[in-house]
Amino acid sequence: MEEMEPVSSTSYRQLHENFMQNNSGSSLEDTIHVQTPLPILIFFSLLTTNYLSKELSAVTNNKLLNYCSIIVEIFLIVILQILIFTSLISDFICSILLVLSFFSILYVIFTYMKDAILEKCNSIILKRSALTGKRPYITYFRTSVNLTTTICILAVDFTVFPRSLSKTETYGFSLMDSGVGYFVVCNGLVGSNIDLHNHCPSRIHLVFKLIRKNCPLFILGLVRFVTVSNLDYQQHVSEYGVHWNFFITLAFTKVISSLLLTFFKKSFVRYLALATLVLHQSVLLSGAENWVLSDLPRNTFLSANREGIVSLLGYVSLYLISVDLGIWLKANNSTFEKDIARVCKLIFHAVFLYIIVHVLDLFFKCSRRLANVTYVVYISMLSTYLLSLCLIVELVLRLNRGPRKTSDNNGLIPVILESIDSNALSFFLVANLLTGSINLYLETLFVDSFYSILIIILYELILCIVFFLLREYNWKIYL
């Protein structure tokens, strides 16, 4: 590690907070580019582990195969992802991955087409294969978001992490700005809150039921505030406010959205989402935006937490958009043929939203701090784009297994991603605790590049191994 002069805890905290401030982010295209490799890494890890399973199944047992798989997956999915976010050669790695994946996918498709020509019945089996149960591509997306976020929340504290990827101060696009938006989308996609009112005798009972259901998030938000305050931990107040934080935003978003959904049929969710988004942007234009971004004192609870409170309606609209997307993605009687059409629709929507984001950014600069209309559309665009990549990966992997096994979901999810998915919130919480511990005992700004990357890799290794063992022994942390 580099030589460093003694720095008092107070001055270092100020130095750290200054380091995090006044970031303007990067371009929209750079943000897309840096997130593209992870689905591709998932694709290569599954190809590799499937190949190892075929070659080693005769000479070893399933438990050893699992351990081999986890080693391959940690290298291909976790360590390479860390290098992409922190290494100076990230653009080169991304380009190589894109080229390799393109030719690999072509190889798989043409290999299958040759078999289909020789055996036409296989193509009929392929088209009619029912794809049911928990779909792998949704797991790819949700766990990718979780994994990426846990890498970034620690990496951002080191100088090796590009400032263009860290959170923006007020306006702009960046990788870390997408984190809270992605978590809202993930909750909306898999949320089953639409029919909650059918099990509650009144709205009051429903409100209490929703609060009770999201109580862990409220508790985590309170614990984080108390811990940060008592430990004098560095905090970027303009992110959410003085007392507010990510967990409170997510909890209130789920409660408010779920309550709203009980008043409408599923077919009206998209209109509710649009109305909420228009209302939110109107509130911002009416003076709320200037108030949030002003230097006015934070002498009341409302003014102290104006970012978290004002942005809430934007996140509610994003949640509702995600619920509508989830209803469409979880449509019954899905087949391989229908999913090919679904990929095309997802790509079309991603391109369309990409254009809309550029247009909106001319009038309303993208702001995670406000969760304005441009930010909501931006996160929707990134989500549809990544979902389309994840679905392509799933379909190509099904092709690789052969038409007669197309409908089988076994072996289509990496072990490490299954481990994260089985304890998703706990994984994120433990990552936060480890990040806080590292920052308390280490002055991360003075650590050189090599040791910075080594610390981030060790941190992710601890997380992955712990949650792999939890899955291996069927232990679940309920939050």
Tab-separated table of C-alpha atoms in Angstrom:
chain	number	residue	atom	x	y	z
A	1	MET	CA	0.000	0.000	0.000
A	2	GLU	CA	1.071	3.577	-0.590
A	3	GLU	CA	2.752	5.662	2.115
A	4	MET	CA	0.268	8.008	3.722
A	5	GLU	CA	0.377	10.837	6.211
A	6	PRO	CA	-1.658	10.508	9.399
A	7	VAL	CA	-5.137	11.860	8.935
A	8	SER	CA	-7.613	12.497	11.749
A	9	SER	CA	-10.974	10.690	11.535
A	10	THR	CA	-12.813	14.011	11.128
A	11	SER	CA	-10.608	15.324	8.338
A	12	TYR	CA	-10.618	11.938	6.572
A	13	ARG	CA	-14.410	11.801	6.709
A	14	GLN	CA	-14.544	15.266	5.137
A	15	LEU	CA	-11.977	14.218	2.538
A	16	HIS	CA	-14.063	11.120	1.722
A	17	GLU	CA	-17.289	13.137	1.417
A	18	ASN	CA	-15.550	15.677	-0.853
A	19	PHE	CA	-14.285	12.800	-2.985
A	20	MET	CA	-17.882	11.637	-3.541
A	21	GLN	CA	-19.321	15.053	-4.362
A	22	ASN	CA	-19.803	17.029	-7.582
A	23	ASN	CA	-19.742	14.085	-9.964
A	24	SER	CA	-21.407	14.602	-13.356
A	25	GLY	CA	-21.373	10.934	-14.429
A	26	SER	CA	-20.761	9.687	-17.955
A	27	SER	CA	-22.697	9.346	-21.206
A	28	LEU	CA	-25.792	7.182	-21.621
A	29	GLU	CA	-23.881	4.962	-24.066
A	30	ASP	CA	-21.011	4.382	-21.603
A	31	THR	CA	-23.508	3.337	-18.946
A	32	ILE	CA	-25.049	0.799	-21.336
A	33	HIS	CA	-21.647	-0.421	-22.488
A	34	VAL	CA	-20.301	-1.173	-19.004
A	35	GLN	CA	-23.417	-3.211	-18.077
A	36	THR	CA	-23.507	-5.330	-21.242
A	37	PRO	CA	-20.802	-7.916	-20.333
A	38	LEU	CA	-22.495	-9.513	-17.282
A	39	PRO	CA	-25.197	-11.483	-19.190
A	40	ILE	CA	-22.424	-12.548	-21.577
A	41	LEU	CA	-20.260	-13.691	-18.648
A	42	ILE	CA	-23.219	-15.701	-17.346
A	43	PHE	CA	-23.512	-17.303	-20.802
A	44	PHE	CA	-19.826	-18.336	-20.877
A	45	SER	CA	-19.852	-19.595	-17.297
A	46	LEU	CA	-22.813	-21.884	-18.022
A	47	LEU	CA	-21.230	-23.173	-21.235
A	48	THR	CA	-18.043	-23.926	-19.293
A	49	THR	CA	-19.734	-25.586	-16.306
A	50	ASN	CA	-22.025	-27.644	-18.563
A	51	TYR	CA	-18.987	-28.846	-20.487
A	52	LEU	CA	-17.191	-29.743	-17.233
A	53	SER	CA	-20.273	-31.610	-16.011
A	54	LYS	CA	-20.337	-33.765	-19.143
A	55	GLU	CA	-16.609	-34.467	-19.001
A	56	LEU	CA	-16.283	-35.075	-15.242
A	57	SER	CA	-19.632	-36.651	-14.362
A	58	ALA	CA	-18.257	-40.156	-14.897
A	59	VAL	CA	-15.231	-39.673	-12.627
A	60	THR	CA	-16.539	-37.527	-9.780
A	61	ASN	CA	-19.634	-36.904	-7.632
A	62	ASN	CA	-22.186	-34.078	-7.774
A	63	LYS	CA	-20.795	-32.299	-4.727
A	64	LEU	CA	-17.341	-31.975	-6.272
A	65	LEU	CA	-18.930	-30.814	-9.543
A	66	ASN	CA	-20.721	-28.087	-7.569
A	67	TYR	CA	-17.429	-26.916	-6.082
A	68	CYS	CA	-15.813	-26.895	-9.550
A	69	SER	CA	-18.761	-24.902	-10.879
A	70	ILE	CA	-18.529	-22.306	-8.121
A	71	ILE	CA	-14.806	-21.754	-8.827
A	72	VAL	CA	-15.450	-21.268	-12.553
A	73	GLU	CA	-18.422	-18.975	-11.888
A	74	ILE	CA	-16.584	-16.843	-9.333
A	75	PHE	CA	-13.816	-16.243	-11.848
A	76	LEU	CA	-15.965	-15.676	-14.944
A	77	ILE	CA	-18.887	-13.834	-13.342
A	78	VAL	CA	-17.506	-12.117	-10.237
A	79	ILE	CA	-13.791	-11.449	-10.729
A	80	LEU	CA	-14.050	-10.462	-14.409
A	81	GLN	CA	-16.945	-8.154	-13.548
A	82	ILE	CA	-14.812	-6.468	-10.874
A	83	LEU	CA	-11.985	-6.011	-13.392
A	84	ILE	CA	-14.402	-4.502	-15.914
A	85	PHE	CA	-15.567	-1.932	-13.356
A	86	THR	CA	-12.119	-1.066	-12.025
A	87	SER	CA	-9.491	-1.909	-14.641
A	88	LEU	CA	-8.043	0.550	-17.131
A	89	ILE	CA	-8.473	-2.102	-19.847
A	90	SER	CA	-12.226	-2.442	-19.237
A	91	ASP	CA	-13.142	-1.272	-22.751
A	92	PHE	CA	-10.827	-3.898	-24.254
A	93	ILE	CA	-12.357	-6.661	-22.087
A	94	CYS	CA	-15.881	-5.574	-23.018
A	95	SER	CA	-15.056	-5.596	-26.730
A	96	ILE	CA	-13.440	-9.050	-26.567
A	97	LEU	CA	-16.456	-10.439	-24.691
A	98	LEU	CA	-18.869	-9.014	-27.252
A	99	VAL	CA	-16.947	-10.524	-30.178
A	100	LEU	CA	-16.566	-13.923	-28.476
A	101	SER	CA	-20.240	-14.053	-27.499
A	102	PHE	CA	-21.346	-13.128	-31.024
A	103	PHE	CA	-19.384	-15.987	-32.590
A	104	SER	CA	-20.352	-18.431	-29.811
A	105	ILE	CA	-24.050	-17.694	-30.306
A	106	LEU	CA	-23.687	-18.071	-34.078
A	107	TYR	CA	-21.940	-21.404	-33.554
A	108	VAL	CA	-24.690	-22.721	-31.287
A	109	ILE	CA	-27.473	-21.562	-33.608
A	110	PHE	CA	-25.919	-22.974	-36.767
A	111	THR	CA	-25.134	-26.261	-35.024
A	112	TYR	CA	-28.765	-26.553	-34.048
A	113	MET	CA	-29.986	-25.534	-37.524
A	114	LYS	CA	-27.961	-28.371	-39.048
A	115	ASP	CA	-29.671	-30.850	-36.719
A	116	ALA	CA	-33.071	-29.328	-37.438
A	117	ILE	CA	-32.633	-29.761	-41.168
A	118	LEU	CA	-31.720	-33.409	-40.682
A	119	GLU	CA	-34.524	-34.002	-38.230
A	120	LYS	CA	-37.494	-31.731	-38.928
A	121	CYS	CA	-39.552	-33.089	-36.069
A	122	ASN	CA	-37.083	-31.537	-33.669
A	123	SER	CA	-38.006	-28.048	-34.839
A	124	ILE	CA	-41.661	-28.801	-34.080
A	125	ILE	CA	-40.715	-29.990	-30.589
A	126	LEU	CA	-38.615	-26.850	-30.188
A	127	LYS	CA	-41.400	-24.455	-31.185
A	128	ARG	CA	-43.996	-26.110	-28.974
A	129	SER	CA	-41.809	-26.652	-25.927
A	130	ALA	CA	-43.644	-25.157	-22.965
A	131	LEU	CA	-41.358	-22.986	-20.834
A	132	THR	CA	-42.867	-22.970	-17.370
A	133	GLY	CA	-41.842	-22.437	-13.759
A	134	LYS	CA	-39.277	-19.949	-12.519
A	135	ARG	CA	-37.661	-18.541	-15.633
A	136	PRO	CA	-33.836	-18.372	-15.585
A	137	TYR	CA	-33.549	-15.045	-17.420
A	138	ILE	CA	-35.482	-13.241	-14.659
A	139	THR	CA	-33.014	-14.733	-12.153
A	140	TYR	CA	-30.088	-13.597	-14.343
A	141	PHE	CA	-31.445	-10.052	-14.299
A	142	ARG	CA	-32.266	-9.865	-10.576
A	143	THR	CA	-29.011	-11.412	-9.396
A	144	SER	CA	-26.944	-9.364	-11.869
A	145	VAL	CA	-28.409	-6.213	-10.329
A	146	ASN	CA	-27.604	-7.450	-6.813
A	147	LEU	CA	-24.081	-8.559	-7.684
A	148	THR	CA	-23.258	-5.359	-9.598
A	149	THR	CA	-24.550	-3.194	-6.743
A	150	THR	CA	-22.534	-5.025	-4.075
A	151	ILE	CA	-19.366	-4.613	-6.147
A	152	CYS	CA	-19.974	-0.904	-6.688
A	153	ILE	CA	-20.874	0.079	-3.112
A	154	LEU	CA	-17.387	-0.924	-1.973
A	155	ALA	CA	-15.405	-0.193	-5.161
A	156	VAL	CA	-16.652	3.421	-5.251
A	157	ASP	CA	-14.708	4.148	-2.036
A	158	PHE	CA	-11.407	3.410	-3.803
A	159	THR	CA	-9.678	5.670	-6.313
A	160	VAL	CA	-9.377	2.726	-8.721
A	161	PHE	CA	-13.127	2.968	-9.403
A	162	PRO	CA	-13.759	5.462	-12.263
A	163	ARG	CA	-15.531	8.612	-11.047
A	164	SER	CA	-17.694	8.517	-14.189
A	165	LEU	CA	-19.379	5.354	-12.841
A	166	SER	CA	-20.127	6.730	-9.365
A	167	LYS	CA	-23.334	8.525	-8.368
A	168	THR	CA	-23.995	11.901	-9.915
A	169	GLU	CA	-24.416	14.945	-7.691
A	170	THR	CA	-27.508	16.367	-9.389
A	171	TYR	CA	-27.907	15.532	-13.077
A	172	GLY	CA	-26.416	12.944	-15.435
A	173	PHE	CA	-26.124	9.235	-16.212
A	174	SER	CA	-23.924	6.787	-14.323
A	175	LEU	CA	-23.691	3.112	-13.427
A	176	MET	CA	-24.305	3.646	-9.706
A	177	ASP	CA	-27.309	5.890	-10.335
A	178	SER	CA	-29.081	2.858	-11.751
A	179	GLY	CA	-28.743	0.822	-8.525
A	180	VAL	CA	-31.798	1.997	-6.573
A	181	GLY	CA	-33.842	2.077	-9.797
A	182	TYR	CA	-32.945	-1.526	-10.584
A	183	PHE	CA	-33.950	-2.685	-7.102
A	184	VAL	CA	-37.349	-1.017	-7.552
A	185	VAL	CA	-37.718	-2.747	-10.944
A	186	CYS	CA	-36.758	-6.154	-9.494
A	187	ASN	CA	-39.355	-5.805	-6.750
A	188	GLY	CA	-41.984	-4.744	-9.270
A	189	LEU	CA	-41.224	-7.635	-11.628
A	190	VAL	CA	-41.688	-10.353	-9.048
A	191	GLY	CA	-44.165	-8.559	-6.797
A	192	SER	CA	-47.476	-10.339	-6.177
A	193	ASN	CA	-49.185	-7.440	-4.458
A	194	ILE	CA	-51.957	-6.852	-7.013
A	195	ASP	CA	-54.423	-9.243	-5.354
A	196	LEU	CA	-53.596	-8.387	-1.743
A	197	HIS	CA	-56.931	-6.618	-1.255
A	198	ASN	CA	-58.773	-9.908	-1.806
A	199	HIS	CA	-57.406	-11.195	1.498
A	200	CYS	CA	-58.041	-8.084	3.615
A	201	PRO	CA	-61.410	-7.008	5.050
A	202	SER	CA	-60.649	-3.269	4.670
A	203	ARG	CA	-58.120	-0.747	3.381
A	204	ILE	CA	-56.915	-0.036	6.920
A	205	HIS	CA	-56.153	-3.733	7.421
A	206	LEU	CA	-54.397	-3.729	4.049
A	207	VAL	CA	-52.179	-0.772	5.008
A	208	PHE	CA	-51.129	-2.511	8.239
A	209	LYS	CA	-50.534	-5.747	6.350
A	210	LEU	CA	-48.305	-3.976	3.812
A	211	ILE	CA	-46.357	-2.168	6.531
A	212	ARG	CA	-45.898	-5.446	8.427
A	213	LYS	CA	-44.766	-7.193	5.250
A	214	ASN	CA	-42.170	-4.475	4.571
A	215	CYS	CA	-41.229	-4.030	8.221
A	216	PRO	CA	-37.715	-5.518	7.689
A	217	LEU	CA	-36.934	-2.731	5.206
A	218	PHE	CA	-38.142	-0.014	7.588
A	219	ILE	CA	-36.083	-1.558	10.401
A	220	LEU	CA	-32.991	-1.770	8.181
A	221	GLY	CA	-33.473	1.881	7.237
A	222	LEU	CA	-33.702	2.910	10.888
A	223	VAL	CA	-30.708	0.768	11.883
A	224	ARG	CA	-28.635	2.269	9.076
A	225	PHE	CA	-29.487	5.821	10.172
A	226	VAL	CA	-28.657	5.123	13.839
A	227	THR	CA	-25.435	3.302	12.943
A	228	VAL	CA	-24.200	5.989	10.550
A	229	SER	CA	-24.989	8.725	13.093
A	230	ASN	CA	-23.336	7.001	16.061
A	231	LEU	CA	-20.221	5.884	14.193
A	232	ASP	CA	-19.742	9.283	12.539
A	233	TYR	CA	-19.629	7.406	9.212
A	234	GLN	CA	-19.226	9.442	6.021
A	235	GLN	CA	-22.594	10.267	4.472
A	236	HIS	CA	-23.595	12.069	1.283
A	237	VAL	CA	-26.628	14.007	2.603
A	238	SER	CA	-27.789	15.217	-0.824
A	239	GLU	CA	-28.359	11.609	-1.933
A	240	TYR	CA	-31.515	10.900	0.115
A	241	GLY	CA	-31.415	13.384	2.991
A	242	VAL	CA	-30.302	13.372	6.622
A	243	HIS	CA	-32.480	10.577	8.045
A	244	TRP	CA	-33.649	8.941	4.806
A	245	ASN	CA	-31.837	6.156	2.917
A	246	PHE	CA	-32.198	3.445	0.265
A	247	PHE	CA	-34.080	1.004	2.522
A	248	ILE	CA	-36.718	3.578	3.501
A	249	THR	CA	-37.250	4.587	-0.130
A	250	LEU	CA	-37.712	0.954	-1.158
A	251	ALA	CA	-40.077	0.234	1.749
A	252	PHE	CA	-42.336	3.249	1.133
A	253	THR	CA	-42.295	2.593	-2.622
A	254	LYS	CA	-43.556	-0.963	-2.121
A	255	VAL	CA	-46.234	0.039	0.404
A	256	ILE	CA	-47.618	2.970	-1.634
A	257	SER	CA	-47.482	1.081	-4.949
A	258	SER	CA	-49.133	-2.030	-3.541
A	259	LEU	CA	-51.905	0.071	-2.019
A	260	LEU	CA	-52.512	1.882	-5.325
A	261	LEU	CA	-52.625	-1.405	-7.223
A	262	THR	CA	-55.566	-2.641	-5.155
A	263	PHE	CA	-57.827	0.021	-6.708
A	264	PHE	CA	-57.189	-1.006	-10.323
A	265	LYS	CA	-57.397	-4.048	-12.563
A	266	LYS	CA	-54.232	-5.454	-14.081
A	267	SER	CA	-55.107	-4.025	-17.503
A	268	PHE	CA	-55.028	-0.469	-16.049
A	269	VAL	CA	-51.627	-0.684	-14.355
A	270	ARG	CA	-49.767	0.976	-17.248
A	271	TYR	CA	-52.176	3.919	-17.253
A	272	LEU	CA	-51.787	4.276	-13.495
A	273	ALA	CA	-48.005	4.275	-13.944
A	274	LEU	CA	-48.193	6.957	-16.648
A	275	ALA	CA	-50.547	9.134	-14.570
A	276	THR	CA	-48.257	8.846	-11.527
A	277	LEU	CA	-45.213	9.776	-13.615
A	278	VAL	CA	-46.962	12.827	-15.128
A	279	LEU	CA	-48.098	13.916	-11.662
A	280	HIS	CA	-44.564	13.543	-10.273
A	281	GLN	CA	-42.985	15.579	-13.070
A	282	SER	CA	-45.679	18.251	-12.669
A	283	VAL	CA	-44.888	18.509	-8.951
A	284	LEU	CA	-41.189	18.912	-9.765
A	285	LEU	CA	-41.906	21.652	-12.327
A	286	SER	CA	-44.204	23.479	-9.918
A	287	GLY	CA	-41.235	24.315	-7.673
A	288	ALA	CA	-40.312	21.087	-5.877
A	289	GLU	CA	-37.214	20.593	-8.052
A	290	ASN	CA	-35.797	24.026	-7.172
A	291	TRP	CA	-36.557	23.426	-3.484
A	292	VAL	CA	-34.840	20.006	-3.437
A	293	LEU	CA	-31.722	21.306	-5.201
A	294	SER	CA	-31.495	24.523	-3.179
A	295	ASP	CA	-29.074	25.275	-0.337
A	296	LEU	CA	-31.897	26.018	2.097
A	297	PRO	CA	-31.265	24.825	5.677
A	298	ARG	CA	-32.369	21.350	6.714
A	299	ASN	CA	-33.997	22.462	9.968
A	300	THR	CA	-37.189	20.353	9.792
A	301	PHE	CA	-37.771	16.665	9.053
A	302	LEU	CA	-39.316	17.562	5.681
A	303	SER	CA	-36.502	19.873	4.593
A	304	ALA	CA	-33.834	17.543	6.010
A	305	ASN	CA	-35.083	14.655	3.856
A	306	ARG	CA	-36.443	16.523	0.841
A	307	GLU	CA	-34.587	14.328	-1.704
A	308	GLY	CA	-36.011	11.081	-0.358
A	309	ILE	CA	-39.544	12.409	0.095
A	310	VAL	CA	-39.899	14.251	-3.231
A	311	SER	CA	-38.348	11.447	-5.307
A	312	LEU	CA	-40.718	8.863	-3.811
A	313	LEU	CA	-43.509	9.419	-6.350
A	314	GLY	CA	-41.017	8.863	-9.196
A	315	TYR	CA	-39.989	5.516	-7.750
A	316	VAL	CA	-43.655	4.567	-7.302
A	317	SER	CA	-44.232	5.191	-11.025
A	318	LEU	CA	-41.161	3.078	-11.847
A	319	TYR	CA	-42.468	0.268	-9.614
A	320	LEU	CA	-45.848	0.362	-11.385
A	321	ILE	CA	-44.157	0.260	-14.804
A	322	SER	CA	-42.218	-2.800	-13.613
A	323	VAL	CA	-45.393	-4.508	-12.391
A	324	ASP	CA	-46.906	-4.026	-15.844
A	325	LEU	CA	-43.737	-5.402	-17.449
A	326	GLY	CA	-43.793	-8.354	-15.033
A	327	ILE	CA	-47.414	-9.172	-15.928
A	328	TRP	CA	-46.431	-9.330	-19.603
A	329	LEU	CA	-43.247	-11.357	-18.989
A	330	LYS	CA	-45.069	-13.885	-16.780
A	331	ALA	CA	-47.826	-14.532	-19.330
A	332	ASN	CA	-49.044	-18.142	-19.291
A	333	ASN	CA	-48.340	-20.790	-21.947
A	334	SER	CA	-44.969	-19.382	-22.925
A	335	THR	CA	-43.108	-21.388	-25.560
A	336	PHE	CA	-39.705	-21.151	-27.193
A	337	GLU	CA	-41.283	-19.649	-30.299
A	338	LYS	CA	-43.207	-17.041	-28.284
A	339	ASP	CA	-40.066	-16.121	-26.375
A	340	ILE	CA	-38.231	-15.373	-29.617
A	341	ALA	CA	-41.002	-12.896	-30.418
A	342	ARG	CA	-40.700	-11.567	-26.844
A	343	VAL	CA	-36.981	-10.896	-27.344
A	344	CYS	CA	-37.771	-8.877	-30.468
A	345	LYS	CA	-40.372	-6.837	-28.575
A	346	LEU	CA	-37.992	-6.195	-25.680
A	347	ILE	CA	-35.270	-5.012	-28.059
A	348	PHE	CA	-37.754	-2.775	-29.890
A	349	HIS	CA	-38.909	-1.228	-26.599
A	350	ALA	CA	-35.302	-0.737	-25.458
A	351	VAL	CA	-34.405	1.092	-28.690
A	352	PHE	CA	-37.596	3.168	-28.533
A	353	LEU	CA	-36.982	4.131	-24.888
A	354	TYR	CA	-33.324	4.908	-25.700
A	355	ILE	CA	-34.514	7.526	-28.202
A	356	ILE	CA	-37.106	8.870	-25.741
A	357	VAL	CA	-34.436	9.236	-23.018
A	358	HIS	CA	-32.292	11.378	-25.341
A	359	VAL	CA	-35.280	13.546	-26.238
A	360	LEU	CA	-36.426	13.954	-22.617
A	361	ASP	CA	-32.884	14.773	-21.489
A	362	LEU	CA	-32.997	17.879	-23.677
A	363	PHE	CA	-35.871	19.249	-21.576
A	364	PHE	CA	-35.512	17.510	-18.189
A	365	LYS	CA	-31.948	16.541	-17.325
A	366	CYS	CA	-31.768	12.998	-15.918
A	367	SER	CA	-31.627	13.067	-12.115
A	368	ARG	CA	-31.564	10.125	-9.727
A	369	ARG	CA	-31.778	12.612	-6.878
A	370	LEU	CA	-35.223	13.708	-8.144
A	371	ALA	CA	-36.267	10.423	-9.822
A	372	ASN	CA	-37.687	12.620	-12.582
A	373	VAL	CA	-39.348	11.458	-15.805
A	374	THR	CA	-36.025	11.102	-17.653
A	375	TYR	CA	-34.563	8.949	-14.875
A	376	VAL	CA	-37.644	6.689	-14.758
A	377	VAL	CA	-37.582	6.167	-18.547
A	378	TYR	CA	-33.792	5.688	-18.407
A	379	ILE	CA	-34.082	2.865	-15.843
A	380	SER	CA	-36.977	1.330	-17.821
A	381	MET	CA	-34.794	1.363	-20.940
A	382	LEU	CA	-31.814	-0.248	-19.168
A	383	SER	CA	-34.085	-2.890	-17.624
A	384	THR	CA	-35.700	-3.902	-20.938
A	385	TYR	CA	-32.267	-3.939	-22.588
A	386	LEU	CA	-30.720	-6.206	-19.929
A	387	LEU	CA	-33.815	-8.415	-19.834
A	388	SER	CA	-33.572	-8.890	-23.613
A	389	LEU	CA	-29.891	-9.901	-23.271
A	390	CYS	CA	-30.716	-12.283	-20.419
A	391	LEU	CA	-33.560	-13.863	-22.401
A	392	ILE	CA	-31.278	-14.295	-25.444
A	393	VAL	CA	-28.724	-16.029	-23.186
A	394	GLU	CA	-31.399	-18.387	-21.828
A	395	LEU	CA	-32.754	-19.272	-25.286
A	396	VAL	CA	-29.297	-19.881	-26.771
A	397	LEU	CA	-28.391	-22.117	-23.825
A	398	ARG	CA	-31.611	-24.064	-24.403
A	399	LEU	CA	-30.614	-24.479	-28.049
A	400	ASN	CA	-27.210	-25.719	-26.997
A	401	ARG	CA	-28.846	-28.503	-24.948
A	402	GLY	CA	-30.839	-29.752	-27.947
A	403	PRO	CA	-34.508	-29.431	-28.923
A	404	ARG	CA	-35.749	-32.411	-26.903
A	405	LYS	CA	-34.465	-30.880	-23.663
A	406	THR	CA	-35.520	-27.330	-24.450
A	407	SER	CA	-38.270	-27.101	-21.834
A	408	ASP	CA	-36.052	-28.322	-18.966
A	409	ASN	CA	-34.900	-25.483	-16.643
A	410	ASN	CA	-32.334	-27.596	-14.775
A	411	GLY	CA	-28.741	-26.449	-15.131
A	412	LEU	CA	-29.660	-23.100	-16.701
A	413	ILE	CA	-28.834	-20.977	-13.643
A	414	PRO	CA	-25.266	-20.665	-12.319
A	415	VAL	CA	-24.826	-21.969	-8.773
A	416	ILE	CA	-23.512	-18.618	-7.550
A	417	LEU	CA	-26.571	-16.795	-8.902
A	418	GLU	CA	-28.912	-19.335	-7.305
A	419	SER	CA	-27.096	-18.747	-4.004
A	420	ILE	CA	-27.614	-14.983	-4.272
A	421	ASP	CA	-31.228	-15.325	-5.385
A	422	SER	CA	-32.189	-17.597	-2.484
A	423	ASN	CA	-31.158	-14.887	0.037
A	424	ALA	CA	-31.263	-11.737	-2.106
A	425	LEU	CA	-31.953	-9.052	0.516
A	426	SER	CA	-29.645	-10.730	3.043
A	427	PHE	CA	-26.865	-10.783	0.434
A	428	PHE	CA	-27.222	-7.040	-0.075
A	429	LEU	CA	-27.438	-6.373	3.669
A	430	VAL	CA	-24.296	-8.388	4.486
A	431	ALA	CA	-22.507	-6.577	1.636
A	432	ASN	CA	-23.454	-3.253	3.261
A	433	LEU	CA	-22.152	-4.431	6.644
A	434	LEU	CA	-18.852	-5.594	5.128
A	435	THR	CA	-18.524	-2.335	3.179
A	436	GLY	CA	-19.083	-0.317	6.343
A	437	SER	CA	-16.559	-2.402	8.289
A	438	ILE	CA	-13.880	-2.004	5.598
A	439	ASN	CA	-14.436	1.757	5.478
A	440	LEU	CA	-14.245	2.066	9.269
A	441	TYR	CA	-10.926	0.240	9.561
A	442	LEU	CA	-9.269	1.253	6.295
A	443	GLU	CA	-8.639	4.633	4.689
A	444	THR	CA	-9.653	3.456	1.239
A	445	LEU	CA	-8.653	6.649	-0.574
A	446	PHE	CA	-4.988	5.960	0.172
A	447	VAL	CA	-4.903	2.353	-1.046
A	448	ASP	CA	-3.142	1.808	-4.389
A	449	SER	CA	-4.782	0.159	-7.421
A	450	PHE	CA	-3.462	-3.371	-6.955
A	451	TYR	CA	-4.479	-3.678	-3.302
A	452	SER	CA	-7.783	-1.944	-3.996
A	453	ILE	CA	-8.779	-4.567	-6.562
A	454	LEU	CA	-7.476	-7.353	-4.288
A	455	ILE	CA	-9.621	-6.104	-1.359
A	456	ILE	CA	-12.740	-5.854	-3.568
A	457	ILE	CA	-12.170	-9.398	-4.898
A	458	LEU	CA	-11.675	-10.815	-1.375
A	459	TYR	CA	-14.811	-9.020	-0.193
A	460	GLU	CA	-16.891	-10.550	-3.009
A	461	LEU	CA	-15.292	-13.965	-2.429
A	462	ILE	CA	-16.387	-13.879	1.223
A	463	LEU	CA	-19.924	-12.914	0.197
A	464	CYS	CA	-20.197	-15.566	-2.505
A	465	ILE	CA	-18.718	-18.391	-0.431
A	466	VAL	CA	-20.897	-17.605	2.613
A	467	PHE	CA	-24.093	-17.577	0.570
A	468	PHE	CA	-23.035	-20.623	-1.441
A	469	LEU	CA	-22.660	-22.521	1.842
A	470	LEU	CA	-26.051	-21.243	3.031
A	471	ARG	CA	-27.593	-22.654	-0.139
A	472	GLU	CA	-25.585	-25.870	0.090
A	473	TYR	CA	-26.950	-26.600	3.577
A	474	ASN	CA	-30.461	-25.279	2.790
A	475	TRP	CA	-30.216	-22.417	5.293
A	476	LYS	CA	-32.308	-19.353	4.556
A	477	ILE	CA	-32.076	-15.947	6.223
A	478	TYR	CA	-35.582	-14.514	6.451
A	479	LEU	CA	-35.796	-10.741	5.993
